[in-house]
Coordinates of C-alpha atoms in Angstrom, one line a residue:
X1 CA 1.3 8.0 1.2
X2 CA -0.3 9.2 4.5
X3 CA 2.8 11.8 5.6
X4 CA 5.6 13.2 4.0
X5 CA 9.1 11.4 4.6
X6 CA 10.9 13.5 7.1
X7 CA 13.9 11.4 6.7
X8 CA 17.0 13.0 5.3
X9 CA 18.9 9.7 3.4
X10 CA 19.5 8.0 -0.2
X11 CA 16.7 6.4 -1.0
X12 CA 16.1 4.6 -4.5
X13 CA 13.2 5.7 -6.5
X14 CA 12.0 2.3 -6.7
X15 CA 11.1 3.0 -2.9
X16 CA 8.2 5.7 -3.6
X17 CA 6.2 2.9 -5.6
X18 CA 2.9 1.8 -3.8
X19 CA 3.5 -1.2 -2.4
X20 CA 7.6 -2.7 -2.6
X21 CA 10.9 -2.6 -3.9
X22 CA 11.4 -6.0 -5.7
X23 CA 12.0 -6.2 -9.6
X24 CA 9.5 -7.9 -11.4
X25 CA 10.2 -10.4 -14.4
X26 CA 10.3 -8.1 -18.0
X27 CA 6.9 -10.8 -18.6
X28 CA 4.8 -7.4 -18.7
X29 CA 3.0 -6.0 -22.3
X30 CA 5.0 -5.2 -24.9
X31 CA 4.5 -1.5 -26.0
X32 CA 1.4 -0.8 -28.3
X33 CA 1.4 2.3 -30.2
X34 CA -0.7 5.0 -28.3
X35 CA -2.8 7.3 -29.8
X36 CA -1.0 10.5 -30.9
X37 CA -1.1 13.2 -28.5
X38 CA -2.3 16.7 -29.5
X39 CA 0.1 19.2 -30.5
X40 CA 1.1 22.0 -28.7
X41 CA -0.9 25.3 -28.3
X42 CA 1.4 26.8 -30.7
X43 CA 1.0 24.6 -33.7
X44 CA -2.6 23.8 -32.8
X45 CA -3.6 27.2 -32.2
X46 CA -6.1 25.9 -29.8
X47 CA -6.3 27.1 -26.3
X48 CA -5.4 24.9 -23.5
X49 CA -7.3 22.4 -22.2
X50 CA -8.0 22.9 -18.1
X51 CA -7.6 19.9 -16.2
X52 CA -7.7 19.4 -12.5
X53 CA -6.0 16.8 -11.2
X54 CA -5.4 15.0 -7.6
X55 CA -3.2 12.5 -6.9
X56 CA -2.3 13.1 -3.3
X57 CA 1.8 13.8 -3.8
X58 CA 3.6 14.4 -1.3
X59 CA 3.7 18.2 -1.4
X60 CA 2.4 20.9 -3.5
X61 CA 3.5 20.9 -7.3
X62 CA 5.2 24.0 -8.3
X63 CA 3.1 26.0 -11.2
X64 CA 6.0 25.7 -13.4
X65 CA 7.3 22.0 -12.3
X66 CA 9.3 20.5 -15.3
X67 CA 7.3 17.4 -15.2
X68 CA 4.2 19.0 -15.4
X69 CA 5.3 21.3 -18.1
X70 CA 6.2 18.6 -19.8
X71 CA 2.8 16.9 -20.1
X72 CA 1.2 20.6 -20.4
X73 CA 2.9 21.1 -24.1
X74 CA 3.1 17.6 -25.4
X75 CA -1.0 17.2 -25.0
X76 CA -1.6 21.0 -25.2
X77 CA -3.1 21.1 -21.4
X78 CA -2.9 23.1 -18.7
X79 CA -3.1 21.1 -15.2
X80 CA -4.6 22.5 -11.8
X81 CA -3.2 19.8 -9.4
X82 CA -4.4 19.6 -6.5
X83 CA -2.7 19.1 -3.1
X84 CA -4.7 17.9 0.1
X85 CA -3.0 16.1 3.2
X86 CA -3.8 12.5 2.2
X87 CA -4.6 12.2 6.0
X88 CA -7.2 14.6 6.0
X89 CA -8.3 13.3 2.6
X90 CA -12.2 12.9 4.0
X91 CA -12.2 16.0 5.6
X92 CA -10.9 18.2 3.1
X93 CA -11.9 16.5 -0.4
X94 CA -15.5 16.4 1.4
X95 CA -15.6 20.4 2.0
X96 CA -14.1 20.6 -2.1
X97 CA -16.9 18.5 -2.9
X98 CA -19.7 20.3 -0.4
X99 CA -18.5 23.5 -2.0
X100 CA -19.4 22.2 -5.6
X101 CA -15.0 21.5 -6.9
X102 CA -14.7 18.8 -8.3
X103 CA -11.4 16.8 -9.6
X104 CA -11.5 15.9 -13.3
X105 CA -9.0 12.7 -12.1
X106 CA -8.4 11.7 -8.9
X107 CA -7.2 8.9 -7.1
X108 CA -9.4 7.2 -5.1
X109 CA -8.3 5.1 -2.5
X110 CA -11.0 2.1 -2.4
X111 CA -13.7 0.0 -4.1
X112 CA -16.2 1.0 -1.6
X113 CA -15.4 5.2 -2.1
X114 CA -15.5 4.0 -5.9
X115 CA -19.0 3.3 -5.7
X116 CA -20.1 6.0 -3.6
X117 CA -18.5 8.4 -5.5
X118 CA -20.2 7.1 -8.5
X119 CA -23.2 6.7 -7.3
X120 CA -23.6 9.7 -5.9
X121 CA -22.5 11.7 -9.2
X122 CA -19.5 13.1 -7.8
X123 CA -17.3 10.5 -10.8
X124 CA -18.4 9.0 -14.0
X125 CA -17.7 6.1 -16.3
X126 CA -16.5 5.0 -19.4
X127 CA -16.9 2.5 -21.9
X128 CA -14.9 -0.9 -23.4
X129 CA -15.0 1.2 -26.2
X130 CA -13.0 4.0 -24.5
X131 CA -10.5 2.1 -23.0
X132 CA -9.1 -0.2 -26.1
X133 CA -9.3 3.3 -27.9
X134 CA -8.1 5.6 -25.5
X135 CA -5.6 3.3 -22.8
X136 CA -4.5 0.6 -24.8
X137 CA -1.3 0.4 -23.5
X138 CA -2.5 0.0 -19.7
X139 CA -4.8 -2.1 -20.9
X140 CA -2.3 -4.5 -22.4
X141 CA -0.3 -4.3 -19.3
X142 CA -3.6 -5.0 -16.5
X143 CA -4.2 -7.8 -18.8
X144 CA -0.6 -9.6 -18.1
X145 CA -1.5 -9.3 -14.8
X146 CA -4.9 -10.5 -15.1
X147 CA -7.6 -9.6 -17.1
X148 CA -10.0 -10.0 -14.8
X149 CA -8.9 -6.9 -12.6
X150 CA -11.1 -4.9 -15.0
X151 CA -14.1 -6.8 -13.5
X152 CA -13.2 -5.4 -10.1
X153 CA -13.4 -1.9 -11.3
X154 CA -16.7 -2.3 -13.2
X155 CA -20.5 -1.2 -11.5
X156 CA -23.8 -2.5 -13.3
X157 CA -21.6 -3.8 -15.9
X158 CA -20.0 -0.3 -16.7
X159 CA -16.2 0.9 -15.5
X160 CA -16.4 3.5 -13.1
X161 CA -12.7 3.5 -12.2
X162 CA -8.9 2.4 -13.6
X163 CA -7.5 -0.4 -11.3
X164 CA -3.8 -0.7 -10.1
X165 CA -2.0 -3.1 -9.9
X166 CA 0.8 -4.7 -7.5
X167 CA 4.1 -5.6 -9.2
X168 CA 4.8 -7.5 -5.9
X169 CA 2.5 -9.1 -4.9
X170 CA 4.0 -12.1 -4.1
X171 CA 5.8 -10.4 -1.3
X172 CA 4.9 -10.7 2.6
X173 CA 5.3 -8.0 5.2
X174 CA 9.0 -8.0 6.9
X175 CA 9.1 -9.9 9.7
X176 CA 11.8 -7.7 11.8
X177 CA 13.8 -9.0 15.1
X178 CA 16.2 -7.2 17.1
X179 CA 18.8 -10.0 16.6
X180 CA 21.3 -8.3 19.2
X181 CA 18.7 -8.6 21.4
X182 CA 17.9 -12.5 20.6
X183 CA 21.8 -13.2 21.3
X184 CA 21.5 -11.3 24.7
X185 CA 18.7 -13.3 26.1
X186 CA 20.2 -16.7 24.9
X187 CA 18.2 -17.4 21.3
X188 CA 20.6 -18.5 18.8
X189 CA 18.2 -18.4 16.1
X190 CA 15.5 -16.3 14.6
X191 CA 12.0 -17.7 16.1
X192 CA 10.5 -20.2 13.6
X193 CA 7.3 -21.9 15.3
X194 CA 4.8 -19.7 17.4
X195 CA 5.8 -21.0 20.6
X196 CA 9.5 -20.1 19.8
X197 CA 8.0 -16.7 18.9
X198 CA 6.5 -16.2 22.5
X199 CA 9.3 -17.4 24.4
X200 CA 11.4 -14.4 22.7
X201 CA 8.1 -12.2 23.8
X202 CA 8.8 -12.9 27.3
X203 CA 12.6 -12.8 27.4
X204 CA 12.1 -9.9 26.0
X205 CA 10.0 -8.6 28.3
X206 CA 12.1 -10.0 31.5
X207 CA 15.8 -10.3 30.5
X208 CA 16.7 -7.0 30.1
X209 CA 17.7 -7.2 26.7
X210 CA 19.0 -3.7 26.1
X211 CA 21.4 -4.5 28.8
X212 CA 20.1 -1.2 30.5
X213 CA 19.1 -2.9 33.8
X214 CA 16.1 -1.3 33.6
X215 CA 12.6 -3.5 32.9
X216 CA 11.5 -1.3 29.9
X217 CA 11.6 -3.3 27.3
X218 CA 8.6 -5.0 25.4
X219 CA 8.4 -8.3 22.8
X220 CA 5.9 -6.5 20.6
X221 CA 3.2 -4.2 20.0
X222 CA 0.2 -3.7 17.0
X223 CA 2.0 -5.1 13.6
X224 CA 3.4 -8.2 15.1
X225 CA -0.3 -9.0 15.9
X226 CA -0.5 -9.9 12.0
X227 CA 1.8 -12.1 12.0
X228 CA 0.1 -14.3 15.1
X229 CA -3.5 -14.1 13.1
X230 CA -1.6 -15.9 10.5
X231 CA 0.3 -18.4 12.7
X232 CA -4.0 -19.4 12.7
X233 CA -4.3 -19.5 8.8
X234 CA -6.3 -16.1 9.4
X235 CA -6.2 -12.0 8.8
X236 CA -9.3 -10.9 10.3
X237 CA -9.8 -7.7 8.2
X238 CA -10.2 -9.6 4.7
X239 CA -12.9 -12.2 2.9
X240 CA -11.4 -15.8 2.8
X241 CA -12.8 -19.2 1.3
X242 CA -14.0 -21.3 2.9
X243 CA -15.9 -24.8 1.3
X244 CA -16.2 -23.0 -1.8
X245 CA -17.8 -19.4 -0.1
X246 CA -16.7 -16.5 1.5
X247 CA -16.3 -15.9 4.9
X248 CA -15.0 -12.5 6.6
X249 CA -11.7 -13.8 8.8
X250 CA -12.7 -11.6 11.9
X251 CA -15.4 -14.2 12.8
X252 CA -13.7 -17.7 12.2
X253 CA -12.4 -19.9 14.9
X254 CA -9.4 -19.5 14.2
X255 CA -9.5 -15.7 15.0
X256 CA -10.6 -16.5 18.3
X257 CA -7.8 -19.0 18.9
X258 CA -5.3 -16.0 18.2
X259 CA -7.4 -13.9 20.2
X260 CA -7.1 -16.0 23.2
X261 CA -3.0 -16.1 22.7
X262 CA -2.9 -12.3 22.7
X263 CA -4.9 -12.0 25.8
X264 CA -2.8 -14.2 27.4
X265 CA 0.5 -12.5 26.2
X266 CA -1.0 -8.7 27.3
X267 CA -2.1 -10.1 30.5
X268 CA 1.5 -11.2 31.0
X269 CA 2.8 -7.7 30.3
X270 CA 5.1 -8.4 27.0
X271 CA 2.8 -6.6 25.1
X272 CA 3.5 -2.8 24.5
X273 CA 0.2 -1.3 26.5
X274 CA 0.3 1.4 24.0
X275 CA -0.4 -0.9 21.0
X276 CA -4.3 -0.3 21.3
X277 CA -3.2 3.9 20.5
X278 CA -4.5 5.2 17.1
X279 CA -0.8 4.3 14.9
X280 CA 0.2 1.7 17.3
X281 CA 4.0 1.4 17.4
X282 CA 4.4 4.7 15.1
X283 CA 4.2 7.1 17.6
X284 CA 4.6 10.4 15.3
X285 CA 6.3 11.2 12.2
X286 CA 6.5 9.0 8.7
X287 CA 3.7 6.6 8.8
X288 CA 5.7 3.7 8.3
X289 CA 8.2 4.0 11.2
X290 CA 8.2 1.9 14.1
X291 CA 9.2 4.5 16.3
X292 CA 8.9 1.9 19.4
X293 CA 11.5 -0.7 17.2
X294 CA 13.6 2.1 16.3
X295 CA 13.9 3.5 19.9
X296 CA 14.7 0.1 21.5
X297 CA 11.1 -0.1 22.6
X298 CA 9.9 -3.5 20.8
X299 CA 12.0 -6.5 19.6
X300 CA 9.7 -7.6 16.6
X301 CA 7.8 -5.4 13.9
X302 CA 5.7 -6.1 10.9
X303 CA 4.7 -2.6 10.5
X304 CA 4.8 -0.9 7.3
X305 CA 5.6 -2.0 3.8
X306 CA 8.2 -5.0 3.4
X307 CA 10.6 -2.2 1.6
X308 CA 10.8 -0.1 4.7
X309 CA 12.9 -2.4 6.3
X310 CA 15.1 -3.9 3.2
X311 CA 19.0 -3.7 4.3
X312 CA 21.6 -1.3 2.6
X313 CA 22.6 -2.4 -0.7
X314 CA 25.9 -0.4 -1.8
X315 CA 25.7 -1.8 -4.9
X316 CA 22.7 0.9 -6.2
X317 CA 23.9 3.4 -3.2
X318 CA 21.2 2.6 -1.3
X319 CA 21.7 2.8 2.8
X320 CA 18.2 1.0 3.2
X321 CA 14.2 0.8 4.1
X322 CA 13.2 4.0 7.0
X323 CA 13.1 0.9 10.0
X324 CA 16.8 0.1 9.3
X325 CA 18.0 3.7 8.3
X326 CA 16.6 5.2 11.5
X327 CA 17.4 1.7 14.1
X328 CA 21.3 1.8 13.1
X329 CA 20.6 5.8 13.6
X330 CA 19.1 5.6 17.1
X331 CA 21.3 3.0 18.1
X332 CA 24.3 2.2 15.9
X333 CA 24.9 -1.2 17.7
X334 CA 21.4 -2.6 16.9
X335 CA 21.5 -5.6 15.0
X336 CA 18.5 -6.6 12.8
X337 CA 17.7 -9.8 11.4
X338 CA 14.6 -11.3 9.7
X339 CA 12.8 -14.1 9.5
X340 CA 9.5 -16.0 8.2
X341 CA 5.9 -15.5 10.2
X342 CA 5.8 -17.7 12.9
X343 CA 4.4 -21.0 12.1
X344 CA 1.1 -22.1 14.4
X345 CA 0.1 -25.4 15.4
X346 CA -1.4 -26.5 12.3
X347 CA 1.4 -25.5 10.2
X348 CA 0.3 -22.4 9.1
X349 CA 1.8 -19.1 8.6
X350 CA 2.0 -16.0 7.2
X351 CA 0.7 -12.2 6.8
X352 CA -0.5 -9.7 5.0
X353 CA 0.7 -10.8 1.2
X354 CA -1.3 -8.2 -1.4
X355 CA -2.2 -10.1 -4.3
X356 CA -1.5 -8.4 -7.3
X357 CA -4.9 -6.9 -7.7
X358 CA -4.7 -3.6 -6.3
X359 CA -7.1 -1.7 -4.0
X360 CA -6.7 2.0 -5.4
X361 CA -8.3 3.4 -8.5
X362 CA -8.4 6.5 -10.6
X363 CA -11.9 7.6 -11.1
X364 CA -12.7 10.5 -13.2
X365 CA -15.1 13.6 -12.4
X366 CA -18.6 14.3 -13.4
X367 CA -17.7 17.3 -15.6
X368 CA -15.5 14.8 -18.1
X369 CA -19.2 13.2 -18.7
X370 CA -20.5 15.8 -21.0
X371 CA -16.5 16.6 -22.0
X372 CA -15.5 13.6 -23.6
X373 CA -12.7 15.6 -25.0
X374 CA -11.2 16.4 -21.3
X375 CA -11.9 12.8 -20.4
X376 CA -9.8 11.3 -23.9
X377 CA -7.4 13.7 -23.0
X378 CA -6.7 12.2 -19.4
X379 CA -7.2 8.7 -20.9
X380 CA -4.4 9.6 -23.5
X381 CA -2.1 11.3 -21.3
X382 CA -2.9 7.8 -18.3
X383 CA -1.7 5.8 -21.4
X384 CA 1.3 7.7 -22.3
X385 CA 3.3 7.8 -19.6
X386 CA 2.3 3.8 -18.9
X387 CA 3.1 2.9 -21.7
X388 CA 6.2 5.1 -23.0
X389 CA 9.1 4.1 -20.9
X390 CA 11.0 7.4 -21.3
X391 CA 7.6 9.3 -20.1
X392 CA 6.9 7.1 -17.4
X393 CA 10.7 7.3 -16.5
X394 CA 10.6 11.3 -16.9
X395 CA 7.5 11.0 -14.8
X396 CA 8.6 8.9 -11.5
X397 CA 12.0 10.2 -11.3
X398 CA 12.6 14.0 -13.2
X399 CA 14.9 14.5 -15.6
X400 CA 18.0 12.3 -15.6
X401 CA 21.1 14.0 -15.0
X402 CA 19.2 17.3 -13.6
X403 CA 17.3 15.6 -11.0
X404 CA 18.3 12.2 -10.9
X405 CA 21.0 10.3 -12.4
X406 CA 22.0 6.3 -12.9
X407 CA 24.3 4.6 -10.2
X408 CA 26.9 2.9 -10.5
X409 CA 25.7 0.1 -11.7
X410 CA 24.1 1.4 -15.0
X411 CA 20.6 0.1 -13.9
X412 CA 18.9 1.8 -10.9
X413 CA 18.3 5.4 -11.2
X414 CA 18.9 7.7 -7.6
X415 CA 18.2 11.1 -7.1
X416 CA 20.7 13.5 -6.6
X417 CA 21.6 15.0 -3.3
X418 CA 18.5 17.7 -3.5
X419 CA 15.8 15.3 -3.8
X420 CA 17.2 12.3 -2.3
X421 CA 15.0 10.7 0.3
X422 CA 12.5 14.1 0.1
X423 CA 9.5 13.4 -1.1
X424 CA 8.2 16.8 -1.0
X425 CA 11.1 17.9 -3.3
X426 CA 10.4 15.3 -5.9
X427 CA 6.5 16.6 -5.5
X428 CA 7.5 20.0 -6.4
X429 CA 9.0 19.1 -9.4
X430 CA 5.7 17.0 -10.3
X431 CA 7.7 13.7 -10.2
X432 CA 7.0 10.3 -7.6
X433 CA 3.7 9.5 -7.8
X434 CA 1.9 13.2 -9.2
X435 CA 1.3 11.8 -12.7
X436 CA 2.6 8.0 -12.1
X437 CA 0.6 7.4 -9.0
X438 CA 0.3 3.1 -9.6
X439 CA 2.9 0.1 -10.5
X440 CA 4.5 0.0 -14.1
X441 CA 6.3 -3.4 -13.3
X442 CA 7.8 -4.0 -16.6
X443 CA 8.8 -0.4 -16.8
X444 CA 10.5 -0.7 -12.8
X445 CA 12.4 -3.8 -14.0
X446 CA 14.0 -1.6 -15.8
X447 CA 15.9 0.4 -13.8
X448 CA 16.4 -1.7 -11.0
X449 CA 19.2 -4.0 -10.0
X450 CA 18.6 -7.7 -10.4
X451 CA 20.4 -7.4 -6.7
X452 CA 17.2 -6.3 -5.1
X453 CA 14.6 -9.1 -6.1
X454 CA 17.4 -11.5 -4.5
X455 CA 17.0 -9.7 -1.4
X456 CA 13.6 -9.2 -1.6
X457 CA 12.5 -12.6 -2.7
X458 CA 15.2 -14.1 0.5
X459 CA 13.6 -11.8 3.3
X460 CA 10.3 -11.6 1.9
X461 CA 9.1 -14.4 -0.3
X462 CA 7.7 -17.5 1.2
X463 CA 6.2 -20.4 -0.1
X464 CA 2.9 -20.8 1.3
X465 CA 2.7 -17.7 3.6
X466 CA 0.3 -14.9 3.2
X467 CA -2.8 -14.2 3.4
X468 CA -4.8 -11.4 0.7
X469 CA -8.4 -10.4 0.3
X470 CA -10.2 -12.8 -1.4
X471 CA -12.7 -10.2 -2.0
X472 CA -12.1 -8.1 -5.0
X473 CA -14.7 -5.4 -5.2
X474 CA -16.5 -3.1 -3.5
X475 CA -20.1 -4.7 -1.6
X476 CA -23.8 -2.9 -2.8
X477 CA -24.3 -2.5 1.0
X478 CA -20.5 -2.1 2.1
X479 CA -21.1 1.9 2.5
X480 CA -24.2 1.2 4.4
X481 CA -22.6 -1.5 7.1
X482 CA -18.7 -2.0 6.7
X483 CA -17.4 1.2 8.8
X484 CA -19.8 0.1 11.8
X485 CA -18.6 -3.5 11.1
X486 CA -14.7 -3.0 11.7
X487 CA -15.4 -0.8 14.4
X488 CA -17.1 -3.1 16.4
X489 CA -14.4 -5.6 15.6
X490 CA -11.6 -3.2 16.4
X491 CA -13.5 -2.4 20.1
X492 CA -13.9 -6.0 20.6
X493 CA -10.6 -7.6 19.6
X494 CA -9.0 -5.1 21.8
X495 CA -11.3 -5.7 25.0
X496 CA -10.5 -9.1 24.7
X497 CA -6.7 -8.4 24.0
X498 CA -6.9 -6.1 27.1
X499 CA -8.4 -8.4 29.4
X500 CA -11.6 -5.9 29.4
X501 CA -13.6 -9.1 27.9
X502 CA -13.3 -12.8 28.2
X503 CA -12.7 -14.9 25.3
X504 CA -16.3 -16.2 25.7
X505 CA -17.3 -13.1 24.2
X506 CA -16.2 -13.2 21.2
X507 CA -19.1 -15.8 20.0
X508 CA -21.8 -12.7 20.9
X509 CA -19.5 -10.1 18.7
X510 CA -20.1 -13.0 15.6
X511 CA -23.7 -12.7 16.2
X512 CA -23.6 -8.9 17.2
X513 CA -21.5 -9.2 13.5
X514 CA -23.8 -10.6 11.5
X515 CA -27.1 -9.2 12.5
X516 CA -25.6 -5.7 12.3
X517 CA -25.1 -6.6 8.5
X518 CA -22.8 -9.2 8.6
X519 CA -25.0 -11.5 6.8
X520 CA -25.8 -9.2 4.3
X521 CA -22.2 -8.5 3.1
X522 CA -21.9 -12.2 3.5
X523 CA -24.6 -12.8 0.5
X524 CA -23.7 -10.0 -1.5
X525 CA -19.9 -11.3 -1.2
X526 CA -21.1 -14.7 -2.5
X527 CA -22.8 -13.1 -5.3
X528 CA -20.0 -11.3 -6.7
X529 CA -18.1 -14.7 -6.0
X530 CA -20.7 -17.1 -7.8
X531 CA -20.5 -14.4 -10.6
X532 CA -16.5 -15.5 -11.4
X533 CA -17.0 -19.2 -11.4

């Protein structure tokens, strides 16, 4: 959600959900009866209700977007949406809230901004009460997930936010390879162990695999870096178990074993020297491009989400993920194939997999504390459209037949020509993620072809592989150390990658680590960990 798309092809609207493509089993609530929304200003005779509301869409939301009037005259409210460059969102929410503005809902990006928002009185809270009156629907459907996600959203025993969810958890990052490029430097088969993996690193590197003549290629850059942590049964920017506690992954053993392969690998040139840049491989435009894969730069890429990559499916007129679209673009000979993580020397393997606890939450504004009608109103409006198919249908894709329209296999719906593949269109119209902004498995089943999980679980789905957070909440102290934390990690992991420090060094960044606060997120993490058992 960090830039608009700025590519012009089909894309399903199962695409613009948070986190992947894959259809989810119909195992999700079954529809409870919300509570009835407000008539319209004409038969009420009641003005308005003013809300202000900021999701981050892609693109500013016309005043008199169908979607928006929609909502506006089924709950008798009149929206203010707000649009701020999601990349700028400290800079620019921080001047609205210096400035004394305010969002009645807004989406808030993690557990940590959560709490500081709450804390410092910018959001408020609601009760149990609230919720089984108000959201019963999403309710129901958090609670086929796991009820416990509501724990993760709670502060001092009261909720201070609405979780989301992921549909897909279950699903890794891609694991892209130029296959054309494995055939020219003599590798019949996609890498399976981590010393398969670096030997295509270094033919990559040395055998002229573009066929150019020129030595301009590398074997990776940043993403693919994720994939070696977990060839070490580590990702070093999450909380894992260990014995029965937690431990944060950037100061295990196991981090430094990885560490010491990277250095070695850099040193040998078949790293891309510009992975240590700010966006690694994505060198401008969409976040989730590997500009450096798609421009013949890199023969291996985790980056982005696992759906950025899926292959065309003509079935549900899809021509594929960005990484694909954009590769056969650039180069229309490229060949891509996928594979698993590479597996280490302990047989472990794997990368980012999410979980299905989510780590984004809608937190409402200080104002809907002393207006509990405004804040009943958002809570009934939240559980309409997640838990009325047509309205959350109406919501994430327009109006079918005007904006969007089924394809040809009677499931998946695609937008028309207009909107297809242009976020900011779909924005203007107040449709993708303006009043939908999280997962609605059951709902996505729906309308997606039962062709897609088979893709998705083949290239995607491992048994064993992945690593998520085992940490599901936001730290007392997280505000106070965590920033200062992973930037001392990031500075240190890429000396080390870079040659700049010694691998000896990494035992003084633990112990820099935990005396700068390590420790103390290390208790407080255990806390919150004793507290589930």
């Amino acid at each position: 959600m960090r830039r608009k798309w700025k590519q012009k092809w089909m894309l399903l609207f199962t695409l613009s959900l948070s986190l992947s493509l894959a259809a989810c089993g119909s195992s999700g609530p079954k529809e409870a009866k919300s509570p009835e929304p407000q008539t319209n200003q004409k038969e009420s005779g009641k003005e308005p209700l003013n809300i202000e509301w900021l999701t981050y869409q892609y693109g500013p939301v016309d005043d008199d977007a169908p979607n928006k009037k929609f909502l506006e005259d089924k709950f008798n409210v009149k929206f203010n949406i707000w649009y701020l460059d999601v990349t700028k969102r400290e800079e620019l929410l921080g001047a609205k809230l210096a400035g004394g503005q305010v969002p009645d809902f807004m989406t808030v990006y993690s557990g940590a901004d959560l709490q500081k928002f709450f804390k410092s009185g910018v959001t408020t809270g609601f009760t149990q009460e609230e919720l089984e009156q108000y959201m019963p629907n999403y309710k129901k459907l958090v609670d086929s997930i796991d009820p416990k996600i509501w724990n993760y959203a709670k502060f001092n025993g009261q909720y201070i936010g609405i979780p989301s969810i992921n549909g897909d958890g279950e699903y890794s990052l891609a694991t892209a390879w130029r296959k054309d490029w494995l055939d020219k430097v003599g590798i019949s088969k996609i890498p399976e162990t981590l010393d398969e993996f670096e030997e295509a690193m270094y033919k990559f590197r040395n055998n002229d695999p573009d066929g150019n003549g020129k030595k301009d290629t590398y074997g990776m850059s940043r993403s693919a870096m994720t994939s070696i942590y977990g060839a070490y049964g580590v990702y070093p920017e999450f909380w894992t178990e260990r014995d029965g506690k937690l431990v944060w992954g950037g100061i295990l053993p196991e981090t430094k074993q990885a560490l010491e392969r990277l250095a070695k690998w850099k040193k040998d040139d078949v790293i891309s020297p510009e992975w240590v840049l700010e966006n690694g491989e994505n060198t401008g435009g969409y976040w989730a491009t590997s500009n450096d894969f798609v421009n013949g730069k890199i023969g291996v890429s985790n980056h982005g989400m696992n759906y950025h990559w899926t292959p065309p499916i003509p079935e549900i007129k899809s021509d594929g993920g960005v990484n694909y679209v954009e590769t056969k673009k650039a180069n229309p000979k490229a060949e891509i194939g996928f594979g698993k993580p590479p597996v280490g020397p302990d047989g472990k393997f794997g990368n980012i997999t999410p979980g299905y606890v989510g780590s984004t939450y809608m937190a409402f504004g200080k104002k809907t504390a002393d207006n509990p009608e405004l804040k009943h109103t958002i809570m009934k409006i939240w559980d309409e459209v997640y838990g009325n198919f047509d309205v959350w249908q109406r919501m994430k894709y327009g109006e079918l037949g005007v904006q969007s329209e089924k394809a040809e296999d009677g499931i998946t719906i695609v937008w028309k020509e207009e909107y297809a593949g242009k976020n900011d269109m779909q924005a203007k119209i107040g449709a993708n993620i303006t009043f939908a902004p999280f997962d609605q498995p059951e709902f996505r089943a729906r309308v997606t072809n039962p062709k897609l999980k088979e893709i998705n679980s083949k290239l995607y789905k491992f048994e064993g592989a992945g690593y998520e957070n085992a940490l599901k909440t936001a730290l007392p102290s997280e505000g106070q150390y965590m920033n200062s934390l992973v930037q001392l990690q990031k500075e240190t992991f890429a000396a080390i990658i870079n040659g700049e420090k010694t691998i000896d060094q990494f035992d003084a960044f633990v112990e820099a680590w935990k005396q700068s606060g390590g420790d103390k997120l290390t208790e407080e993490a255990n806390q919150w960990y004793e507290s589930l058992k």
